[in-house]
PDB file of C-alpha atoms in Angstrom:
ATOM      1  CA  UNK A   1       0.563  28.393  -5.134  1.00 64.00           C
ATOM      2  CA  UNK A   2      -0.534  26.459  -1.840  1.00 74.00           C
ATOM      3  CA  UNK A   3       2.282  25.804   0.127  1.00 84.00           C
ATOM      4  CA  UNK A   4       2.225  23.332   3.119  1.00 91.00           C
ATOM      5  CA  UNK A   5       4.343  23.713   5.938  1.00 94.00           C
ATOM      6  CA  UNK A   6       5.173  21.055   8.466  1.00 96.00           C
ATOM      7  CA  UNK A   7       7.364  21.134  11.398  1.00 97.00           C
ATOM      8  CA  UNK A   8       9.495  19.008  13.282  1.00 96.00           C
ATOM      9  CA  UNK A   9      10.288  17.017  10.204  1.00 94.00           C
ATOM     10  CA  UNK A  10      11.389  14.594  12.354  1.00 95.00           C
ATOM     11  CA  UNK A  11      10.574  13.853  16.267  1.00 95.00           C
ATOM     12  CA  UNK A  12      12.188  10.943  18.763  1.00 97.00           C
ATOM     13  CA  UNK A  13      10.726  10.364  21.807  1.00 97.00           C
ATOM     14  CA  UNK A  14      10.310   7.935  25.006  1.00 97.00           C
ATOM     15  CA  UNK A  15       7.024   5.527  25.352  1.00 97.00           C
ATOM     16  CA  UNK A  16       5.140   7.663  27.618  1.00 97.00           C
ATOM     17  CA  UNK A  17       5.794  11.358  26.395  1.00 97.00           C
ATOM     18  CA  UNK A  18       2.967  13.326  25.137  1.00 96.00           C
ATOM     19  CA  UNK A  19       3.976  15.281  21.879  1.00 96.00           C
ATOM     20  CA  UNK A  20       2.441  17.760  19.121  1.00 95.00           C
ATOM     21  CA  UNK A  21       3.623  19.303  15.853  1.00 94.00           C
ATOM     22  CA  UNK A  22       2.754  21.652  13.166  1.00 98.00           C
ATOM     23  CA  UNK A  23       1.194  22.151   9.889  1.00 97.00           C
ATOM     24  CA  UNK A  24       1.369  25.678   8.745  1.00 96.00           C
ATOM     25  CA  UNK A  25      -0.852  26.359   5.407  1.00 92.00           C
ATOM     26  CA  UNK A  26      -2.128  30.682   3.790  1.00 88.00           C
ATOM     27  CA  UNK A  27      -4.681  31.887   6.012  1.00 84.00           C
ATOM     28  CA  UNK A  28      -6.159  33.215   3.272  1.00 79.00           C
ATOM     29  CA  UNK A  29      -9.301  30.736   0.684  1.00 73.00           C
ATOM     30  CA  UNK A  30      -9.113  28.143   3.311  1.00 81.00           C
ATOM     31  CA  UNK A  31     -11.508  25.184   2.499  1.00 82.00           C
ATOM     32  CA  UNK A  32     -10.975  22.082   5.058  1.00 88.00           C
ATOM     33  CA  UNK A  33      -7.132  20.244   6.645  1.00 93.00           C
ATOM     34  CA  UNK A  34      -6.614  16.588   6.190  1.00 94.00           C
ATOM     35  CA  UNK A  35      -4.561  14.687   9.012  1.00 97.00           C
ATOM     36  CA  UNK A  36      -2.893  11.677   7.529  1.00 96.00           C
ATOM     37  CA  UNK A  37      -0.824   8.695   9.941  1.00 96.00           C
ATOM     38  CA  UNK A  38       1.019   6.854   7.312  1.00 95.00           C
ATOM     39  CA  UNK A  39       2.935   3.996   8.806  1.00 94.00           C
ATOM     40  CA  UNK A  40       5.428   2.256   6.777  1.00 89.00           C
ATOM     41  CA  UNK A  41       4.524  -0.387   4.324  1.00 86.00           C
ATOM     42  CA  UNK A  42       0.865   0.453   4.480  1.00 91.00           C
ATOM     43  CA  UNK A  43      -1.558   3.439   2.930  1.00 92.00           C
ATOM     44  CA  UNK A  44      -2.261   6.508   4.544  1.00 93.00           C
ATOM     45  CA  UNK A  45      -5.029   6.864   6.485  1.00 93.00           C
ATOM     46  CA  UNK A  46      -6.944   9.244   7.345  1.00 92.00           C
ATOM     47  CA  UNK A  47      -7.190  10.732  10.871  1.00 95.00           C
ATOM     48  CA  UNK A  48      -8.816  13.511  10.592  1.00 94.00           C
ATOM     49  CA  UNK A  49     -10.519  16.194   8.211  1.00 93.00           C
ATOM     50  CA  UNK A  50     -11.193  19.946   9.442  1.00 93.00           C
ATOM     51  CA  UNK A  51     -12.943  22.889   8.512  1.00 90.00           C
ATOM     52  CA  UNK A  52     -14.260  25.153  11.058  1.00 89.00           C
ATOM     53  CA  UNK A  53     -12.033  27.646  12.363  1.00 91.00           C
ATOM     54  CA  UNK A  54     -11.638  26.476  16.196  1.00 91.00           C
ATOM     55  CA  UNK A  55     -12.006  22.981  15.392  1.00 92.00           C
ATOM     56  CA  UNK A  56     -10.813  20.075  18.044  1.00 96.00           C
ATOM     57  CA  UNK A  57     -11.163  16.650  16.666  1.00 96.00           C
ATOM     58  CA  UNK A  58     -10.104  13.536  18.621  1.00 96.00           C
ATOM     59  CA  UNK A  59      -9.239  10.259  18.314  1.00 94.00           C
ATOM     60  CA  UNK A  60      -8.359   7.985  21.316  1.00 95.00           C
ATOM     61  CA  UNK A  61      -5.079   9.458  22.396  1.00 97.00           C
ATOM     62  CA  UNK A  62      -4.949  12.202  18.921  1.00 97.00           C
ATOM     63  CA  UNK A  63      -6.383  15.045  18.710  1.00 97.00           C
ATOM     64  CA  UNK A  64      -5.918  18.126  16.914  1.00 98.00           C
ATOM     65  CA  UNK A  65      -6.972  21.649  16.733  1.00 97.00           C
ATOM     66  CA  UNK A  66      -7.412  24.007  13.394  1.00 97.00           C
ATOM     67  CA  UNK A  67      -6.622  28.009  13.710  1.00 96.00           C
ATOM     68  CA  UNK A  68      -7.560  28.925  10.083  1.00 94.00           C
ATOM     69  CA  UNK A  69      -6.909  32.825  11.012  1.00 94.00           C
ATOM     70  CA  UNK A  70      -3.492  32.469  11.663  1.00 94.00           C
ATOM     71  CA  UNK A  71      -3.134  29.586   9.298  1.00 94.00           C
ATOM     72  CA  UNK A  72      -1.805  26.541  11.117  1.00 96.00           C
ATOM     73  CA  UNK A  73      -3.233  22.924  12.595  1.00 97.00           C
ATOM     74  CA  UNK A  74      -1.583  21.434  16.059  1.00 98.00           C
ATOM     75  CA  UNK A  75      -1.709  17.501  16.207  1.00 98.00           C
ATOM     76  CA  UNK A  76      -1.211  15.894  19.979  1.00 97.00           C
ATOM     77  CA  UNK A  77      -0.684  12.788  20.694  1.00 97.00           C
ATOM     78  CA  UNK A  78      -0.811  12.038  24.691  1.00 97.00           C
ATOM     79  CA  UNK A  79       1.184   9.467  26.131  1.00 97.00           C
ATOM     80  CA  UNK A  80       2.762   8.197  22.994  1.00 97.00           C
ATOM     81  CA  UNK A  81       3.584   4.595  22.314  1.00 97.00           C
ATOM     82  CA  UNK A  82       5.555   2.319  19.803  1.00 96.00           C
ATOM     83  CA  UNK A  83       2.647   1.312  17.835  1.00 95.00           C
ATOM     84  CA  UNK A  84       2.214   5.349  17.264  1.00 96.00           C
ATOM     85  CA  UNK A  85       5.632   5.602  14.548  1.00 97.00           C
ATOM     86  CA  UNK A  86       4.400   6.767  11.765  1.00 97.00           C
ATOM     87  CA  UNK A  87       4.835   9.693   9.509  1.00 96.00           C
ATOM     88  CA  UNK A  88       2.151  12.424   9.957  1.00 97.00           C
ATOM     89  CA  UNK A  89       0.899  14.082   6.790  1.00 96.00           C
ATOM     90  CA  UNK A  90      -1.260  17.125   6.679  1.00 95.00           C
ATOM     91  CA  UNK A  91      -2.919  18.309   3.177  1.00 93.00           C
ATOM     92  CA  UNK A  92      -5.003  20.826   2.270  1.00 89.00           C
ATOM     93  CA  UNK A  93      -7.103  20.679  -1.543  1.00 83.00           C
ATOM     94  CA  UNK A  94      -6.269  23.445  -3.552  1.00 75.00           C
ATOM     95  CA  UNK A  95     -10.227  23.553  -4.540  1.00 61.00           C
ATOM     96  CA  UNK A  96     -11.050  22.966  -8.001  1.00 51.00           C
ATOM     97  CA  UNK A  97     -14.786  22.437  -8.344  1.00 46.00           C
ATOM     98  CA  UNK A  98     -15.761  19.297  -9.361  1.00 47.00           C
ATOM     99  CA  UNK A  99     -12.235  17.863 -10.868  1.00 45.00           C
ATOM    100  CA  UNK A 100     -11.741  15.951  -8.445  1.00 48.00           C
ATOM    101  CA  UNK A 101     -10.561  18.179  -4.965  1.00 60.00           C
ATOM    102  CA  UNK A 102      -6.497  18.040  -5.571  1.00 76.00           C
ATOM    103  CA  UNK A 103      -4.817  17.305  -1.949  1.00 85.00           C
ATOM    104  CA  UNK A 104      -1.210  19.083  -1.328  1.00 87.00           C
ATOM    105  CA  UNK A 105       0.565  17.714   0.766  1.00 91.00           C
ATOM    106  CA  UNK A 106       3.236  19.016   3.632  1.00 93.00           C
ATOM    107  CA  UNK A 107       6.507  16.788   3.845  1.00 93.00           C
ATOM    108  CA  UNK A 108       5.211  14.892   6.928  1.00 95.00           C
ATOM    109  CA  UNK A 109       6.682  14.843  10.419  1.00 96.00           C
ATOM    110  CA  UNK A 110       7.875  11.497  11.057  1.00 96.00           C
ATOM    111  CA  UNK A 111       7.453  10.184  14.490  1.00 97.00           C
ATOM    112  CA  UNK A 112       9.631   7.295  16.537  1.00 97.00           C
ATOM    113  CA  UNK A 113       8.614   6.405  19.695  1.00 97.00           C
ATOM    114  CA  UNK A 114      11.108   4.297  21.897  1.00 96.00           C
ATOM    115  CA  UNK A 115       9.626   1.430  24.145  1.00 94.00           C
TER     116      UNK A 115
ATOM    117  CA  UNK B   1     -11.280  -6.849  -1.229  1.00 57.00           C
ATOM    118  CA  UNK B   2     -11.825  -3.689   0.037  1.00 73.00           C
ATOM    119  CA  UNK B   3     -10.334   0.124   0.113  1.00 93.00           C
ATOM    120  CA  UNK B   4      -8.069   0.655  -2.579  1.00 96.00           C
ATOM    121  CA  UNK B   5      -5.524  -1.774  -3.873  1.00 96.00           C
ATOM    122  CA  UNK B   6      -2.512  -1.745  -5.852  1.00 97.00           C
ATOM    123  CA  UNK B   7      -0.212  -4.213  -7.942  1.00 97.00           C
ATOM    124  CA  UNK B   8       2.652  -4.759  -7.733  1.00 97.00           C
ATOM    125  CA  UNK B   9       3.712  -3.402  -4.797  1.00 95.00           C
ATOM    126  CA  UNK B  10       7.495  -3.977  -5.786  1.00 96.00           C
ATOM    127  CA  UNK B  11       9.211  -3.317  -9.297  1.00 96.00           C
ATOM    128  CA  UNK B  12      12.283  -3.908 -10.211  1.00 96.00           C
ATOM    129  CA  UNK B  13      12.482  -2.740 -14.402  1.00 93.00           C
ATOM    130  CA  UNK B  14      15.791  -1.829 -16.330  1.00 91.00           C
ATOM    131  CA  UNK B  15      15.442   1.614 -18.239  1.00 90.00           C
ATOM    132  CA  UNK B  16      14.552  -0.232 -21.489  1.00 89.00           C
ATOM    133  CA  UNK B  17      12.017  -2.439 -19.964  1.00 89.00           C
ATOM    134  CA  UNK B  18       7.932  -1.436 -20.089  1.00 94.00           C
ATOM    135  CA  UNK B  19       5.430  -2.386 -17.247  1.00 95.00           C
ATOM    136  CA  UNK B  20       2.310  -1.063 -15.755  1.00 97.00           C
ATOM    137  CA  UNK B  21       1.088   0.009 -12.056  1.00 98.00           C
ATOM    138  CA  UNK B  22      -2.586  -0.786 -11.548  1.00 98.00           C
ATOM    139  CA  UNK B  23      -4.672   0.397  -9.130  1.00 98.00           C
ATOM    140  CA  UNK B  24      -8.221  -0.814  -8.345  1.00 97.00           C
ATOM    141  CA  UNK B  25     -10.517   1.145  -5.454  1.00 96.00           C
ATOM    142  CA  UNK B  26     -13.714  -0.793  -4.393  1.00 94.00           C
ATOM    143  CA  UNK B  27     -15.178   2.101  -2.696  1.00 93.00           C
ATOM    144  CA  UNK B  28     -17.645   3.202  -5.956  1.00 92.00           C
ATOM    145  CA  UNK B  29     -15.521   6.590  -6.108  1.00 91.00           C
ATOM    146  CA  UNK B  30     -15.338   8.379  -9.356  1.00 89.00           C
ATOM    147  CA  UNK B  31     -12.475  10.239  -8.931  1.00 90.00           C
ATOM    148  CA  UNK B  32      -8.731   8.469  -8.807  1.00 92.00           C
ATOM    149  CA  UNK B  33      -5.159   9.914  -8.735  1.00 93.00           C
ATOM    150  CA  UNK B  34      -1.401   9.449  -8.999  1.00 95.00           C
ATOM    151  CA  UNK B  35       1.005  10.516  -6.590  1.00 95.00           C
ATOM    152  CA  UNK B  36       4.672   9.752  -6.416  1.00 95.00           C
ATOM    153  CA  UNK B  37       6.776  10.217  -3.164  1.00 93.00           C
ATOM    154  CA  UNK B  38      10.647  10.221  -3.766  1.00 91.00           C
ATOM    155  CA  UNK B  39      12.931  10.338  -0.652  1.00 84.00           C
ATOM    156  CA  UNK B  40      12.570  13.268   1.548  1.00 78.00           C
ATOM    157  CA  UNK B  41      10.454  15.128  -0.430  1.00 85.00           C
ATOM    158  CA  UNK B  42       6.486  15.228  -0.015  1.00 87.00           C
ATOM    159  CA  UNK B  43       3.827  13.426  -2.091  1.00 90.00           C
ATOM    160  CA  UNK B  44       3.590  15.077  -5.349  1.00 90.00           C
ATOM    161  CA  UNK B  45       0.434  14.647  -7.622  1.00 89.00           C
ATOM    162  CA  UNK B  46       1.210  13.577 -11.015  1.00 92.00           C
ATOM    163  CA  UNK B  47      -2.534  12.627 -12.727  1.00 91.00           C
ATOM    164  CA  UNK B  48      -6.214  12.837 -11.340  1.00 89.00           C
ATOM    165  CA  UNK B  49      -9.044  11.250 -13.087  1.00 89.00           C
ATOM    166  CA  UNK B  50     -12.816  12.500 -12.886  1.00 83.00           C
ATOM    167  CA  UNK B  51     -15.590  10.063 -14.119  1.00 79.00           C
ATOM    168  CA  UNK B  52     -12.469   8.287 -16.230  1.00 77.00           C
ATOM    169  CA  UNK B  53     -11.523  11.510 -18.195  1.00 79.00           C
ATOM    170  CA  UNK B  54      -8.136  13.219 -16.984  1.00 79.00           C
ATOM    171  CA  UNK B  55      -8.449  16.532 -15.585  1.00 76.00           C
ATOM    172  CA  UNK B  56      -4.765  16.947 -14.133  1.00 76.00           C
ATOM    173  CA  UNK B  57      -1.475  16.438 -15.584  1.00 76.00           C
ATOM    174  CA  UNK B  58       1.156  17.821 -13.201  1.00 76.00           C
ATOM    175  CA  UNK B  59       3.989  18.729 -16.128  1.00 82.00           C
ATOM    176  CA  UNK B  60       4.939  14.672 -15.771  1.00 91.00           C
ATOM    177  CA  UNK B  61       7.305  13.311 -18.491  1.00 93.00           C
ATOM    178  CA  UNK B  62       5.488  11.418 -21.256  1.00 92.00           C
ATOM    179  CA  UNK B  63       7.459   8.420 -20.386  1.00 94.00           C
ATOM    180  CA  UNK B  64       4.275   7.976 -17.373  1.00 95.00           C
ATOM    181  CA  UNK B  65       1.044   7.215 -19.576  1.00 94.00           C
ATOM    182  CA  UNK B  66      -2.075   6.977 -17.299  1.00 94.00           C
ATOM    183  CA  UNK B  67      -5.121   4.890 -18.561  1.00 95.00           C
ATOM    184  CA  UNK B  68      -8.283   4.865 -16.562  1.00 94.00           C
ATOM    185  CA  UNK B  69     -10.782   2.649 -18.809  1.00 93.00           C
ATOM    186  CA  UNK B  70     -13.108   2.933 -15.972  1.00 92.00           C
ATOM    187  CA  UNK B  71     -14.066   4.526 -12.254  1.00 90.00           C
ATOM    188  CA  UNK B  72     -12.882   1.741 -10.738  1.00 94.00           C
ATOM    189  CA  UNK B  73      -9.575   0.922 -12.324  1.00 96.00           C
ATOM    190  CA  UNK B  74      -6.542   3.184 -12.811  1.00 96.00           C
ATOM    191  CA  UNK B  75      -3.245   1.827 -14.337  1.00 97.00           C
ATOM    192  CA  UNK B  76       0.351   3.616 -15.354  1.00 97.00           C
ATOM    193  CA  UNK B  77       2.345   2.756 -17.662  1.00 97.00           C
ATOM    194  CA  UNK B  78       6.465   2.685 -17.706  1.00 96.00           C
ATOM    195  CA  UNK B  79       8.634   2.658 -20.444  1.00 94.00           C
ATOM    196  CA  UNK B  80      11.722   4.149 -20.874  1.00 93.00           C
ATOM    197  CA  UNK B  81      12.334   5.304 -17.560  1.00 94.00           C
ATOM    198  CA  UNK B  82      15.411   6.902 -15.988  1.00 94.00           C
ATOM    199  CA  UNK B  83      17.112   5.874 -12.503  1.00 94.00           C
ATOM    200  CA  UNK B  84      15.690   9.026 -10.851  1.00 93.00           C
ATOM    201  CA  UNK B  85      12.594   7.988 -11.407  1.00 95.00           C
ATOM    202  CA  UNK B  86      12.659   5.346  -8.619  1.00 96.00           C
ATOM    203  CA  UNK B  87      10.232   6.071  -5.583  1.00 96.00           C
ATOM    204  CA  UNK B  88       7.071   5.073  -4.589  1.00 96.00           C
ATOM    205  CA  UNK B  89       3.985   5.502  -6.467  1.00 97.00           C
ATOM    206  CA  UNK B  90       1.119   5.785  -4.785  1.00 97.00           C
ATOM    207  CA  UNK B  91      -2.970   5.665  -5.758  1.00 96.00           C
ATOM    208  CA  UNK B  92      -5.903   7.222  -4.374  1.00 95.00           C
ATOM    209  CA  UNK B  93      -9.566   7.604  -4.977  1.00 93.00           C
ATOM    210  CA  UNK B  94     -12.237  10.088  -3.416  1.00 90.00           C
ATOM    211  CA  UNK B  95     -15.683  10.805  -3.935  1.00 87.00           C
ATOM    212  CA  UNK B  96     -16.320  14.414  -6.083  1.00 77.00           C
ATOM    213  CA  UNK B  97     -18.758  16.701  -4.862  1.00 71.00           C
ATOM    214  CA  UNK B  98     -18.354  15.951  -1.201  1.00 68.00           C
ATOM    215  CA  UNK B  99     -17.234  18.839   1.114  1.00 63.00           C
ATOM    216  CA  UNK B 100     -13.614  18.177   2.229  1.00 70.00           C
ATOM    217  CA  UNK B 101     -12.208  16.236  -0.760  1.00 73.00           C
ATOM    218  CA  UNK B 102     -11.302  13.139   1.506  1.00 84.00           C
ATOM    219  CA  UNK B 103      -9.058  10.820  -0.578  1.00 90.00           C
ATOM    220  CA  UNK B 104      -8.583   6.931  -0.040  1.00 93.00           C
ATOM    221  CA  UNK B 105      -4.903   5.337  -0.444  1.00 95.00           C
ATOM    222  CA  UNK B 106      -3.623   2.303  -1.818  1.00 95.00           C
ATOM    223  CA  UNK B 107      -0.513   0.729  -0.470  1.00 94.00           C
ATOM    224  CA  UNK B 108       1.799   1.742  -2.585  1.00 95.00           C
ATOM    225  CA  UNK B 109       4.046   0.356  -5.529  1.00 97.00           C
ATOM    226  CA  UNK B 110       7.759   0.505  -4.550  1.00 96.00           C
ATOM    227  CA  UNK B 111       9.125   0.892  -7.912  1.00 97.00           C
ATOM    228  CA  UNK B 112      13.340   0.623  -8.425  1.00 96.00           C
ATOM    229  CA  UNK B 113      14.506   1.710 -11.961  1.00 95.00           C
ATOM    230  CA  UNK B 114      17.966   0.341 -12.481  1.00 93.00           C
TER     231      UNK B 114
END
């Protein structure tokens, strides 16, 4: 069973800090990470899909990094602001050719940044 | 309209009652899904849909009936539901046979069994 780890569940901080969490995910039949932002009363949307070991992907102040070796995904975001709040999801499809890729999902670290 | 959208996106239904979530993607996907998300806990899938025939049910109580009469339409159907089925039910849609699997989300249906 793919299980999808992600850590701080939850994370306060001041407009201005930079901060980063964690999705954890078996090392092992890795196919690609999805980043998520899912702010509240809208859909998730997608920030960010990865598949090469070594990966860096950014996005304006985001970015993230993939380690499939050791099985885990950083996302950064620098200088954070209000409009950042969100919950962060990170999902990885337990591959099943051609049905339809089925995403599961971590719990999401949900993020609160104080003006 | 674009993306995927979804209706109602509040429900308020007693435990006798019967309604239906629908979910419509505009995005000419072929594959759609169900996910619920109850407090605290993560999204959990409950049906996916490949070129309208299912090809996932997640062990979800027959009291959730999918329909998908075509690619572009998805609906689920409530009746006889319990209070712990409250949450928020969520659609996607993604394209099969691309690489990553990248799925598309509606807004959500907060739904409140009482």
């Amino acid at each position: 069973i793919l299980n999808v780890e992600q850590s701080p569940q939850s994370l306060h901080v001041q407009e201005g800090d930079s901060t980063n969490f964690t999705c954890s995910f078996p090392s092992s039949n890795f196919y690609a990470l999805h980043w998520y932002r899912w702010e509240t009363a809208k859909s998730p949307e997608a920030l960010f899909v990865m598949t090469l070991n070594g990966d860096e992907k950014k996005k304006g102040r985001i970015s993230a990094t993939l380690n499939t070796k050791e099985g885990y995904s950083y996302l950064y975001i620098k200088g954070s602001q209000p409009e950042d709040s969100a919950t962060y999801l990170c999902a990885l499809p337990a591959y099943v050719y051609n049905q339809g890729g089925k995403l599961i999902f971590g719990q999401g670290t949900e993020l609160s940044v104080k003006p | 309209e674009t993306g995927v959208t979804q209706t109602p996106r509040h429900l308020v239904m007693g435990m006798t009652n019967k309604k239906s979530l629908k979910c419509e993607q505009h995005l000419g996907h072929n594959a759609m899904y169900w996910y619920k998300q109850s407090a605290k806990k993560p999204l959990e899938l409950m049906f996916v849909y490949n070129f309208k025939e299912q090809t996932e049910n997640n062990s979800v109580p027959s009291r959730f009936s999918p329909e998908c009469p075509n690619s572009s339409h998805l609906f689920l159907h409530l009746h006889t539901l319990q209070p712990e089925d409250s949450a928020l039910y969520l659609c996607a849609s993604s394209q099969t046979g691309t690489e990553t699997y990248e799925q598309y989300f509606g807004p959500g249906t907060r739904l409140t069994v009482t």
